[in-house]
Coordinates of C-alpha atoms in Angstrom, one line a residue:
X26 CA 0.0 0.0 0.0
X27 CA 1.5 3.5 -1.1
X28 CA 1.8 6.5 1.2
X29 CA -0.6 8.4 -0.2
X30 CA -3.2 5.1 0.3
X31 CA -2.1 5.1 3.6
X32 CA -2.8 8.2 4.4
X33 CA -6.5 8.4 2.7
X34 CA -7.2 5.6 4.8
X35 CA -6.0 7.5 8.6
X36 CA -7.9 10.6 7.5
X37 CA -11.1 8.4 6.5
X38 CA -10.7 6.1 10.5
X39 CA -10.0 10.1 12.0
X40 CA -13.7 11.5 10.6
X41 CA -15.6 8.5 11.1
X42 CA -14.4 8.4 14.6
X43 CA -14.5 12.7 15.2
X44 CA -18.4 11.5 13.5
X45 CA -19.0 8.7 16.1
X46 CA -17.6 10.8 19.3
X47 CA -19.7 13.7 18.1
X48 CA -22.8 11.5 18.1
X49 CA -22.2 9.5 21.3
X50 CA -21.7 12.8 23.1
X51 CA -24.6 13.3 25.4
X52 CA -26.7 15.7 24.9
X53 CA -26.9 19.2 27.0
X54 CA -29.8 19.8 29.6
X55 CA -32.1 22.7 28.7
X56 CA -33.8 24.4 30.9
X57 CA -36.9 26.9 30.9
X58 CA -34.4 29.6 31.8
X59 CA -31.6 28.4 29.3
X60 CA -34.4 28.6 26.6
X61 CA -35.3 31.8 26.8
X62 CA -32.4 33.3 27.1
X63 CA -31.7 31.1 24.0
X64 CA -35.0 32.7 22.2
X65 CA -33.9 36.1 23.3
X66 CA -31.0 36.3 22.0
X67 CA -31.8 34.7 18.7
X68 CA -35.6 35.8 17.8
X69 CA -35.6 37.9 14.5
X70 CA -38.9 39.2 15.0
X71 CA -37.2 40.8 18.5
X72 CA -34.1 42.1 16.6
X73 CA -36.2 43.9 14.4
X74 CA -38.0 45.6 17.3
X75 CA -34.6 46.3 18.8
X76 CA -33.7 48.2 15.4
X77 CA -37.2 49.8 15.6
X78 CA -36.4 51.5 19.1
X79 CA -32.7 52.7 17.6
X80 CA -34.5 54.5 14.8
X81 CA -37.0 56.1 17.1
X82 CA -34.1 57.1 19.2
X83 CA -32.7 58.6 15.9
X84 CA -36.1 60.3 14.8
X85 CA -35.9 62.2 18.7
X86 CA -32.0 63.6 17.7
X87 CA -33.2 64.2 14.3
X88 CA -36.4 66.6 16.3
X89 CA -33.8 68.1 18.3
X90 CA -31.8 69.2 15.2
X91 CA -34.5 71.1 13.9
X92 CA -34.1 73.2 17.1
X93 CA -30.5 73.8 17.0
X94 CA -28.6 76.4 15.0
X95 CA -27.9 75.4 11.8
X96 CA -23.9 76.7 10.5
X97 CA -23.1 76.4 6.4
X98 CA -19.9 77.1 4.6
X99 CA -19.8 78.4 1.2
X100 CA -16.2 79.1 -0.7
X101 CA -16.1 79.6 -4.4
X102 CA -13.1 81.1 -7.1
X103 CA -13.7 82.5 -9.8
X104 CA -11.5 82.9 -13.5
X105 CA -12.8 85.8 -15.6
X106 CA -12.2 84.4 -19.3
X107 CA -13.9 87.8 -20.2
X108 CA -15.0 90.3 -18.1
X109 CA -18.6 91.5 -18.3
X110 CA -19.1 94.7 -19.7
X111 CA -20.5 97.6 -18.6
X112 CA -22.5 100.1 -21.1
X113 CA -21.7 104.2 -19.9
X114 CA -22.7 107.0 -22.8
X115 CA -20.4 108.7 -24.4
X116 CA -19.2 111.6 -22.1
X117 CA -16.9 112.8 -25.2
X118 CA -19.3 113.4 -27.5
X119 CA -22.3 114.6 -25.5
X120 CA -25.1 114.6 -28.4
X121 CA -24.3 111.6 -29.9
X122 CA -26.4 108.6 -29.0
X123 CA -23.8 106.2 -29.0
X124 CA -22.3 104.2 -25.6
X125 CA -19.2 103.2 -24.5
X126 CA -18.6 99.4 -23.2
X127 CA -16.0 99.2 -20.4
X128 CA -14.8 96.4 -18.7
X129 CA -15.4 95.5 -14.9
X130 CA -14.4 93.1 -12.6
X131 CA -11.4 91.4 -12.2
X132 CA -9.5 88.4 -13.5
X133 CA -9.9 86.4 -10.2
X134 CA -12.3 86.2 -7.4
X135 CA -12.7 84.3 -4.3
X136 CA -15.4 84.4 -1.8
X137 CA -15.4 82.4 1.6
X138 CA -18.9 82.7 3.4
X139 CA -19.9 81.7 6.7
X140 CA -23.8 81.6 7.5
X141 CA -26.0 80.9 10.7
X142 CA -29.4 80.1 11.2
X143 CA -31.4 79.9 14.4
X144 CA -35.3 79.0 14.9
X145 CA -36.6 81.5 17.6
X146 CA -40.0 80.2 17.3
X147 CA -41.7 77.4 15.3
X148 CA -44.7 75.1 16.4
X149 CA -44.1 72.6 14.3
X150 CA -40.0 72.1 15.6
X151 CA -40.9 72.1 19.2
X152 CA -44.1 70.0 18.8
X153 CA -41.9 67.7 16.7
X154 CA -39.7 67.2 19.8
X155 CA -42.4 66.3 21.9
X156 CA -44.3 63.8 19.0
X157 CA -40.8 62.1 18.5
X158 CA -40.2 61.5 22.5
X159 CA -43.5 59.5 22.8
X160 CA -43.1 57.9 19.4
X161 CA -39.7 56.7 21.1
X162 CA -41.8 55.6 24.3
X163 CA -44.6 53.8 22.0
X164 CA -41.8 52.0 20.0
X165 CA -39.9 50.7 23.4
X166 CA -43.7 49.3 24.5
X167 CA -44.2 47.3 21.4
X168 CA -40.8 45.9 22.4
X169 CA -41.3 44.8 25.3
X170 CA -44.3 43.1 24.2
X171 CA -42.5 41.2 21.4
X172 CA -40.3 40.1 24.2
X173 CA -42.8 39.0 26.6
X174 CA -44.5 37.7 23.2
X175 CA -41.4 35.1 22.6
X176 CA -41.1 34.3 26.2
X177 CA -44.3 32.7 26.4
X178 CA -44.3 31.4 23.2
X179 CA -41.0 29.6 24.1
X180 CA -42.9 28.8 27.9
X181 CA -45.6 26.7 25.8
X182 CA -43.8 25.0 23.7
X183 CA -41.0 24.2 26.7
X184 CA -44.1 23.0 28.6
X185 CA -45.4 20.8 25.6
X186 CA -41.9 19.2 25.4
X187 CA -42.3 18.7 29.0
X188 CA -45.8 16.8 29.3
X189 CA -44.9 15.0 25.8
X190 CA -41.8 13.4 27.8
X191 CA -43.4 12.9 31.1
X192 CA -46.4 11.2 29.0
X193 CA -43.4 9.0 27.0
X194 CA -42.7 8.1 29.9
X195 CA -45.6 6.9 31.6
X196 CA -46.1 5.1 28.8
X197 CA -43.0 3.0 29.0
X198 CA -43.2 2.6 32.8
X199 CA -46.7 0.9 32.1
X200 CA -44.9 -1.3 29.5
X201 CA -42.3 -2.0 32.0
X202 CA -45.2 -3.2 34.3
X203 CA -47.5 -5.0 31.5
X204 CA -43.7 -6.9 30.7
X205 CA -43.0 -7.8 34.4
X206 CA -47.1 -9.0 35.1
X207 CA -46.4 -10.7 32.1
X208 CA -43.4 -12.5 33.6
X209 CA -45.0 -13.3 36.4
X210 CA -48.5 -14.5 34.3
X211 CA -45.7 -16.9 32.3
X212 CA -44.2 -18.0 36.0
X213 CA -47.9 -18.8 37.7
X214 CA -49.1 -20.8 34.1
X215 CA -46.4 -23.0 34.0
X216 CA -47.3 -24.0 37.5
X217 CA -50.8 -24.7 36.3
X218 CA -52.2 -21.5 39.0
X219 CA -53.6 -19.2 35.8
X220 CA -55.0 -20.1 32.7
X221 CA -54.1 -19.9 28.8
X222 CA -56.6 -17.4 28.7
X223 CA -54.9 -15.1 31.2
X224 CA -51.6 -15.8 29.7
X225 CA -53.2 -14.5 26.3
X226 CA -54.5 -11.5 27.9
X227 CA -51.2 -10.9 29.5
X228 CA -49.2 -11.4 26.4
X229 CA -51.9 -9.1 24.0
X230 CA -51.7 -6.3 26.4
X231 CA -47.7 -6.0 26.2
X232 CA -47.9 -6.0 22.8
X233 CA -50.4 -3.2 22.6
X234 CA -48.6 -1.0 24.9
X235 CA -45.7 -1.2 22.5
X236 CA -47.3 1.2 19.9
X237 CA -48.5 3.6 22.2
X238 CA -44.7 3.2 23.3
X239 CA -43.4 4.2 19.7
X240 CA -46.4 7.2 19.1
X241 CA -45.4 8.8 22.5
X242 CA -41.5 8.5 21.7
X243 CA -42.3 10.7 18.7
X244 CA -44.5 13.0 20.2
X245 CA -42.1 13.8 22.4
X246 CA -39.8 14.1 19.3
X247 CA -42.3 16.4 17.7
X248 CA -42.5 18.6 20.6
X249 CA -38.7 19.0 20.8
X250 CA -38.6 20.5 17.2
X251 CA -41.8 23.0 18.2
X252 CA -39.5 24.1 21.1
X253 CA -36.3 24.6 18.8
X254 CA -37.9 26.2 16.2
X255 CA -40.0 28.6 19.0
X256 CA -36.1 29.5 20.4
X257 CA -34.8 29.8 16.9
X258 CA -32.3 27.2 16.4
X259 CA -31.8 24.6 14.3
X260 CA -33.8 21.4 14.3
X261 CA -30.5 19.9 14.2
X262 CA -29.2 21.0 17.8
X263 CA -29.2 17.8 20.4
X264 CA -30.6 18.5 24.0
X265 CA -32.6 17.2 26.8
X266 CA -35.6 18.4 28.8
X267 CA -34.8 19.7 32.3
X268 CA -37.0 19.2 35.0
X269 CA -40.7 18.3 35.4
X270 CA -44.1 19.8 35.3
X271 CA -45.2 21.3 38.3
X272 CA -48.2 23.0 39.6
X273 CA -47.3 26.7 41.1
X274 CA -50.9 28.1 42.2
X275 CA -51.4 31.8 41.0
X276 CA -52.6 34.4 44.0
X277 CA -55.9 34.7 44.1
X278 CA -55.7 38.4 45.0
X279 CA -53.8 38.5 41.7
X280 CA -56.7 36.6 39.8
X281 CA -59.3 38.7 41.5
X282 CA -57.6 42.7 40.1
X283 CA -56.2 40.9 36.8
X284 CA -58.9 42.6 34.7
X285 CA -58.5 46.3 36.2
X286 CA -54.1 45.5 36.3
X287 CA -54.1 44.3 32.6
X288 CA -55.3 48.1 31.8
X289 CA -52.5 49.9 33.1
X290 CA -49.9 47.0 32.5
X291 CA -50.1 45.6 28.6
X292 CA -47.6 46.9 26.7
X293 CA -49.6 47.0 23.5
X294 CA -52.2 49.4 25.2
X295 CA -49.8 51.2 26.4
X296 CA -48.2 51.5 22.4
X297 CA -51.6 52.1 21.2
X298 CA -52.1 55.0 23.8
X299 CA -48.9 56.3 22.8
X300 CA -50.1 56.5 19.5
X301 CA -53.0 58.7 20.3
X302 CA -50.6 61.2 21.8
X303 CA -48.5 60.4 18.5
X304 CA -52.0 61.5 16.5
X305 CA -52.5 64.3 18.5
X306 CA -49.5 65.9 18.5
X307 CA -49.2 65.7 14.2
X308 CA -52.7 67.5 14.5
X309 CA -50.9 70.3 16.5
X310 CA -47.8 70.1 13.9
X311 CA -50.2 70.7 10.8
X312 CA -52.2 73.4 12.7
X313 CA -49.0 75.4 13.2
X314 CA -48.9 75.8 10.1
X315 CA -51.4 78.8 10.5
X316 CA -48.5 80.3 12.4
X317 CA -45.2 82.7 11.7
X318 CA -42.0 81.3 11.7
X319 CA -39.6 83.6 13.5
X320 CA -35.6 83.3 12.8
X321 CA -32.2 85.0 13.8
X322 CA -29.6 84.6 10.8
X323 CA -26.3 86.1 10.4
X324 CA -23.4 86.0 7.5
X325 CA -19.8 86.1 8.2
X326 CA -17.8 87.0 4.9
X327 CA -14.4 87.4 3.4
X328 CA -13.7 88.3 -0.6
X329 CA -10.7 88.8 -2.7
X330 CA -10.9 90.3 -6.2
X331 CA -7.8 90.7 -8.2
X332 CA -6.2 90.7 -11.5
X333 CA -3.1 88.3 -11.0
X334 CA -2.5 85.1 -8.3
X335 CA 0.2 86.5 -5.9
X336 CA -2.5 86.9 -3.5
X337 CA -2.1 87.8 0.7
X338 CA -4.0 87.8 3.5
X339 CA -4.6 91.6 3.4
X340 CA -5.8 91.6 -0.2
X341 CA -9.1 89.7 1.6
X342 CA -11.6 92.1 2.7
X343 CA -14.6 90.9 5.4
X344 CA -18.1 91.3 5.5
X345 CA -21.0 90.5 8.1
X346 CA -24.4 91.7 8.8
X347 CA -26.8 89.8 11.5
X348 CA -30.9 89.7 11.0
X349 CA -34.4 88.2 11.8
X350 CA -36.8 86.6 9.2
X351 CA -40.5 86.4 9.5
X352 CA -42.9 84.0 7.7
X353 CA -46.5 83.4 7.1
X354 CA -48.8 81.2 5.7
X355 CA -51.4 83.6 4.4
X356 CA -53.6 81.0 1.8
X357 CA -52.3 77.2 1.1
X358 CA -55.3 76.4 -0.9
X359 CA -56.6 74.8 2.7
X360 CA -54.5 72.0 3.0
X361 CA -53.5 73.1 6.0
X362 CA -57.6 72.5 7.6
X363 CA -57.2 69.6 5.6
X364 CA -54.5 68.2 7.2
X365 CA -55.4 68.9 10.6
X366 CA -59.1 67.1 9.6
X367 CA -57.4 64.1 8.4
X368 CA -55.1 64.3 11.8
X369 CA -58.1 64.4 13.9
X370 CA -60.0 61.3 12.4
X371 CA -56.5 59.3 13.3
X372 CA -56.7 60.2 16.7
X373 CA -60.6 59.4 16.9
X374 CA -59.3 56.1 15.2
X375 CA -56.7 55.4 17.6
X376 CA -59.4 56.1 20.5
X377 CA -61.7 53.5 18.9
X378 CA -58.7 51.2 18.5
X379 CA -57.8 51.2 22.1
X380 CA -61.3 51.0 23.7
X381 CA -62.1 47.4 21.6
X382 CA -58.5 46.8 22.3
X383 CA -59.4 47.5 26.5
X384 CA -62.6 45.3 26.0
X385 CA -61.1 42.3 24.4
X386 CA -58.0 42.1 26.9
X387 CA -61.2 42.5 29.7
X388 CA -62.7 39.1 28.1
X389 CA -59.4 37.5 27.4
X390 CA -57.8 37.8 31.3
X391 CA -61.8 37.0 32.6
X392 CA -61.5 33.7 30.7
X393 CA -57.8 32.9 31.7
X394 CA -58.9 33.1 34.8
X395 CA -61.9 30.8 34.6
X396 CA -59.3 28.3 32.6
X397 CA -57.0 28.8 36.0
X398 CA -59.7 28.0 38.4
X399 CA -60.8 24.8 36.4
X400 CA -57.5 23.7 36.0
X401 CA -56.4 24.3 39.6
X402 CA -59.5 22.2 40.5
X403 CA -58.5 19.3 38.0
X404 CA -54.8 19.2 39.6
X405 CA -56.1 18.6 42.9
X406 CA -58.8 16.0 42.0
X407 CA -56.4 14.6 39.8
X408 CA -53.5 14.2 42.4
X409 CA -56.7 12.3 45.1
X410 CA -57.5 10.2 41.8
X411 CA -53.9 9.1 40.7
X412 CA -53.7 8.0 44.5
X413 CA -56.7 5.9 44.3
X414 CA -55.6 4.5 40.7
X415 CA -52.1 3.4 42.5
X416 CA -53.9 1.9 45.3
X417 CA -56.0 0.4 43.1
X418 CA -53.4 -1.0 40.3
X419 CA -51.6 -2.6 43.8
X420 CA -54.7 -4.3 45.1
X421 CA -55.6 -5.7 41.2
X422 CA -51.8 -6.7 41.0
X423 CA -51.4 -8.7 44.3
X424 CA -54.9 -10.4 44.4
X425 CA -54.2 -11.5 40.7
X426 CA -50.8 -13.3 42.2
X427 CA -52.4 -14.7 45.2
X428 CA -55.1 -15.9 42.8
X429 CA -58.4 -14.1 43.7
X430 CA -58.0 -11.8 40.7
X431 CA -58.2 -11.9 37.2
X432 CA -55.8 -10.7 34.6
X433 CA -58.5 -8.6 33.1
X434 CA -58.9 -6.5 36.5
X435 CA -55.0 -6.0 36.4
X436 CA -55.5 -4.6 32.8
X437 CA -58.4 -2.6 33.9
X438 CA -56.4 -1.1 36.9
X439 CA -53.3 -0.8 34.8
X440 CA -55.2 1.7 32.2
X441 CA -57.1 3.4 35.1
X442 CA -53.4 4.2 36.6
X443 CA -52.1 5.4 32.8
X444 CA -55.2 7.8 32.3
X445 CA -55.3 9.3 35.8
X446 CA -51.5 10.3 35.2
X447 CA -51.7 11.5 31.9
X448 CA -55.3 14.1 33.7
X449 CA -53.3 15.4 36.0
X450 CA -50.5 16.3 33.8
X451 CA -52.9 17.2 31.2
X452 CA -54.3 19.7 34.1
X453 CA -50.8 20.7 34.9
X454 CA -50.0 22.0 31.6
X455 CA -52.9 23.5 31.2
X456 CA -52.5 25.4 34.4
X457 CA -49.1 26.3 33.3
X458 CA -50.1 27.8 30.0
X459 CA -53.0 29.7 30.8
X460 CA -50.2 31.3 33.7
X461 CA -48.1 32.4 31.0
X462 CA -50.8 34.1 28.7
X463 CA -51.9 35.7 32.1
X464 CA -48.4 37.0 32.1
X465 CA -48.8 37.9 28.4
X466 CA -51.9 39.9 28.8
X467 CA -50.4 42.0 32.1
X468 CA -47.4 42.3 30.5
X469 CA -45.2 40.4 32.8
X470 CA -41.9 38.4 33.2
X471 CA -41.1 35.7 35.1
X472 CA -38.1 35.9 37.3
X473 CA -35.6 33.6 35.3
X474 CA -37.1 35.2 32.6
X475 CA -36.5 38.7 33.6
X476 CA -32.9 37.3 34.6
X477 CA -32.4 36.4 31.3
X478 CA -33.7 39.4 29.7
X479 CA -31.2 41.7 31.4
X480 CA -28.4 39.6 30.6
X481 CA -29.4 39.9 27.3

C-alpha cells in the first residue's frame, strides 16, 4: 500500500471516529431559563424591534436638530475668461447717442462665506420634539411586548416538550409493568395456577402497549422540534428536557384585580395610547402651520478680487451683517384645515382602537382566569385520583398473584393508573399555559425570565 493510500485511509478512520464521538456525546440539559435566554438572544422578530427603538431614538436627535442652530460654509473662485461689460454713454461726444462698453471686474475672485441660522419660534420644531419622544416611548412598549411575546411562546412550547416526555414516559413505565405481570403470568401458568386465557391476555396487552410506546416517543420528538424552532435554532441542535411539570398556584388576589391591572400594565395598550398622543401631537404640527415662523440669521464673509495670483491675507476684505426673518402662511389652498381634519380622524381612530383593544383584553384575562380555576380544581382532584388508581393497580396486581383476581382486572387497573397520570398532567399543563398568557396579557416576566432578559 502507497503512502498516499495510507494516508486516505488514517484521515477516512480520523472523521468517522471525530463522526461517532460527536454523536455519542450526550446531549446538554435545557432548561426553561436556558431557553429563553436562547430565544432572546436569537428571535428575528425581537431584533427587528430592537432596530425599531434605535430608529425612534434617531427620529428624537433628528427633532432636536431642527431646534438647534444650523452653521453652512460656502467658498467659491472665480477665472474671468472675459469680463462683463458695462455700457456708460459717451461723455466725449455729448449729443451723440452712442455708448461706450467698459470692462469691470477682475481676473480672479474668491469668496469664503460663513452663515447661521437659528429657529426663535416654530410650532411645528418644538411640537416635533415632543411627538418624536412618545413615538420613542410607543416604540420601546411594542418591544417589550414582542419580548414577553417570545417568552411565552417559548414557555408553551418548553411546557409541551415537558408533558410530551413525562407522557413517553408513563407510557414506557406501564410497559415495564405489563412486561413484568407478564413474567409473572408466564411464571404462575407454567405452575398450572392461571390459565391460557390469562396468559393470552397478559401477552396481548404487552404488545399493545408497544405502539403507544413508539407514538409517545415521537410526540415527544415532535414537541422537541416546536421548542427549537419557537427559540430559533436549528432542528438539528441535540438537548434534553430539564425538570418536570409542576403546579405553582397563581394568588388569588392576583386573579381577582387581573382585569383592572391588565389596563395599566399591557404593553400593546400602552403602544396604542402612545399613539394617540403620536396622532395628537401631528394635529398640532399641521395646525402650526397657520403660524409665523420667527428666525435670527447672520453671514460672516471674506472676498478677494484681483487681476493676478500673488495673493495675501490683506488683499481679503470681510463682511458680516446679522438679521431676523418672519414668515406666514397667508392662503395654502386649505390643505392646511385639511391636514389637521385628516389628523383628527386618526386620533378618533386610535381612541376606537384602544377602547375594543381595553374590551377584548377584559374578556381575554376573565376567561384565563376561569381556565385557571378549572384547571387548579383538575390538579387537585387529579392528584386524590392518581392515589386511588395506585392503590388500586396494587390491590388488582397482588390479588391477581395470590389468585383471587383476574388478569382482566390487572388490565383494567393498569389503564385506570395510565389515564389518571396523563389528567393530572394534562391539568398541569394547562395550568401552566393559561399562567403564561396571564403574564402575556399583564405584561409580565417571570423571574428567570426577567434574569435572562437583562443579561441579554
Amino acid at each position: 500500500m502507497t503512502t498516499t493510500r495510507l494516508l486516505f485511509v488514517a484521515l477516512f478512520i480520523g472523521l468517522a471516529v471525530l463522526t461517532a464521538t460527536a454523536q455519542d456525546a450526550p446531549a446538554s440539559e435545557l432548561t426553561l431559563e436556558k431557553a429563553v435566554t436562547i430565544a432572546l438572544q436569537k428571535n428575528k422578530d425581537l431584533v427587528t424591534a430592537k432596530l425599531e427603538v434605535e430608529r425612534a431614538d434617531a427620529r428624537v436627535r433628528e427633532a432636536y436638530g431642527y431646534a438647534m442652530p444650523a452653521i453652512d460654509f460656502s467658498g467659491r473662485y472665480s477665472r474671468a475668461i472675459e469680463k462683463p461689460v458695462f455700457f456708460l454713454p459717451d461723455f466725449s461726444n455729448p449729443g451723440s447717442n452712442r455708448t461706450v462698453p467698459i470692462r469691470i471686474g477682475s481676473d480672479h475672485s474668491i469668496d469664503m462665506t460663513f452663515t447661521a441660522r437659528q429657529i426663535l419660534f416654530n410650532s411645528a420644531v418644538f411640537t416635533g420634539v415632543g411627538a418624536a419622544k412618545i413615538y420613542s416611548d410607543a416604540a420601546r412598549e411594542m418591544y417589550r411586548a414582542k419580548e414577553i411575546e417570545t417568552v411565552t411562546r417559548v414557555r408553551r412550547a418548553f411546557y409541551a416538550a415537558l408533558l410530551a416526555a413525562e407522557a413517553a414516559e408513563v407510557m414506557r413505565a406501564n410497559l415495564r409493568n405489563a412486561e413484568e405481570n407478564f413474567r409473572n403470568v408466564q411464571s404462575l401458568a407454567k405452575q398450572g395456577i392461571v390459565s391460557e386465557y390469562d396468559l393470552l391476555r397478559s401477552s396481548v396487552g404487552v404488545e399493545n402497549l408497544r405502539p403507544v410506546v413508539i407514538q409517545a416517543e415521537n410526540n415527544s420528538a415532535l414537541a422537541l422540534d416546536a421548542l427549537k424552532a419557537a427559540m430559533g435554532i436549528e432542528a438539528t441542535e441535540r438537548f434534553t428536557i430539564g425538570g418536570k411539570l409542576s403546579f405553582e398556584p397563581i394568588d388569588e388576589e392576583v386573579l381577582k384585580h387581573a382585569e383592572e391591572a391588565v389596563l395599566s400594565s399591557n404593553p400593546t395598550l400602552a403602544a396604542m395610547r402612545h399613539q394617540i398622543e403620536v396622532n395628537r401631537a401631528f394635529k398640532r404640527v399641521y395646525w402650526s402651520d397657520h403660524l409665523p415662523t420667527l428666525a435670527a440669521f447672520g453671514t460672516y464673509q471674506y472676498q478677494l478680487a484681483k487681476n493676478s495670483l500673488d495673493i495675501s491675507a490683506a488683499d481679503f476684505k470681510r463682511s458680516s451683517l446679522v438679521g431676523l426673518s418672519l414668515s406666514i402662511n397667508l392662503f395654502q389652498g386649505f390643505q392646511t384645515n385639511a391636514r389637521v381634519e385628516q389628523a383628527d380622524l386618526e386620533v378618533r381612530k386610535t381612541e376606537e382602537q384602544v377602547a375594543n383593544l381595553e374590551m377584548n383584553l377584559r374578556t381575554l384575562v376573565h376567561s384565563i382566569t376561569l381556565q385557571l380555576r378549572q384547571a387548579r380544581q383538575r390538579v387537585e382532584a387529579q392528584a386524590k385520583t392518581v392515589e386511588q388508581a395506585e392503590r388500586g393497580y396494587k390491590i388488582a396486581t397482588s390479588r391477581f398473584l395470590n389468585g383471587s383476581g383476574t388478569q382482566l382486572e390487572v388490565n383494567d387497573a393498569q389503564s385506570a393508573l395510565n389515564q389518571a397520570k396523563i389528567n393530572r398532567m394534562q391539568a398541569i399543563y394547562d395550568y401552566l399555559v393559561a399562567a403564561a398568557e396571564l403574564d402575556q396579557a399583564m405584561g409580565r416576566l417571570p423571574f428567570y425570565a426577567r434574569t435572562a432578559a437583562e443579561r441579554d
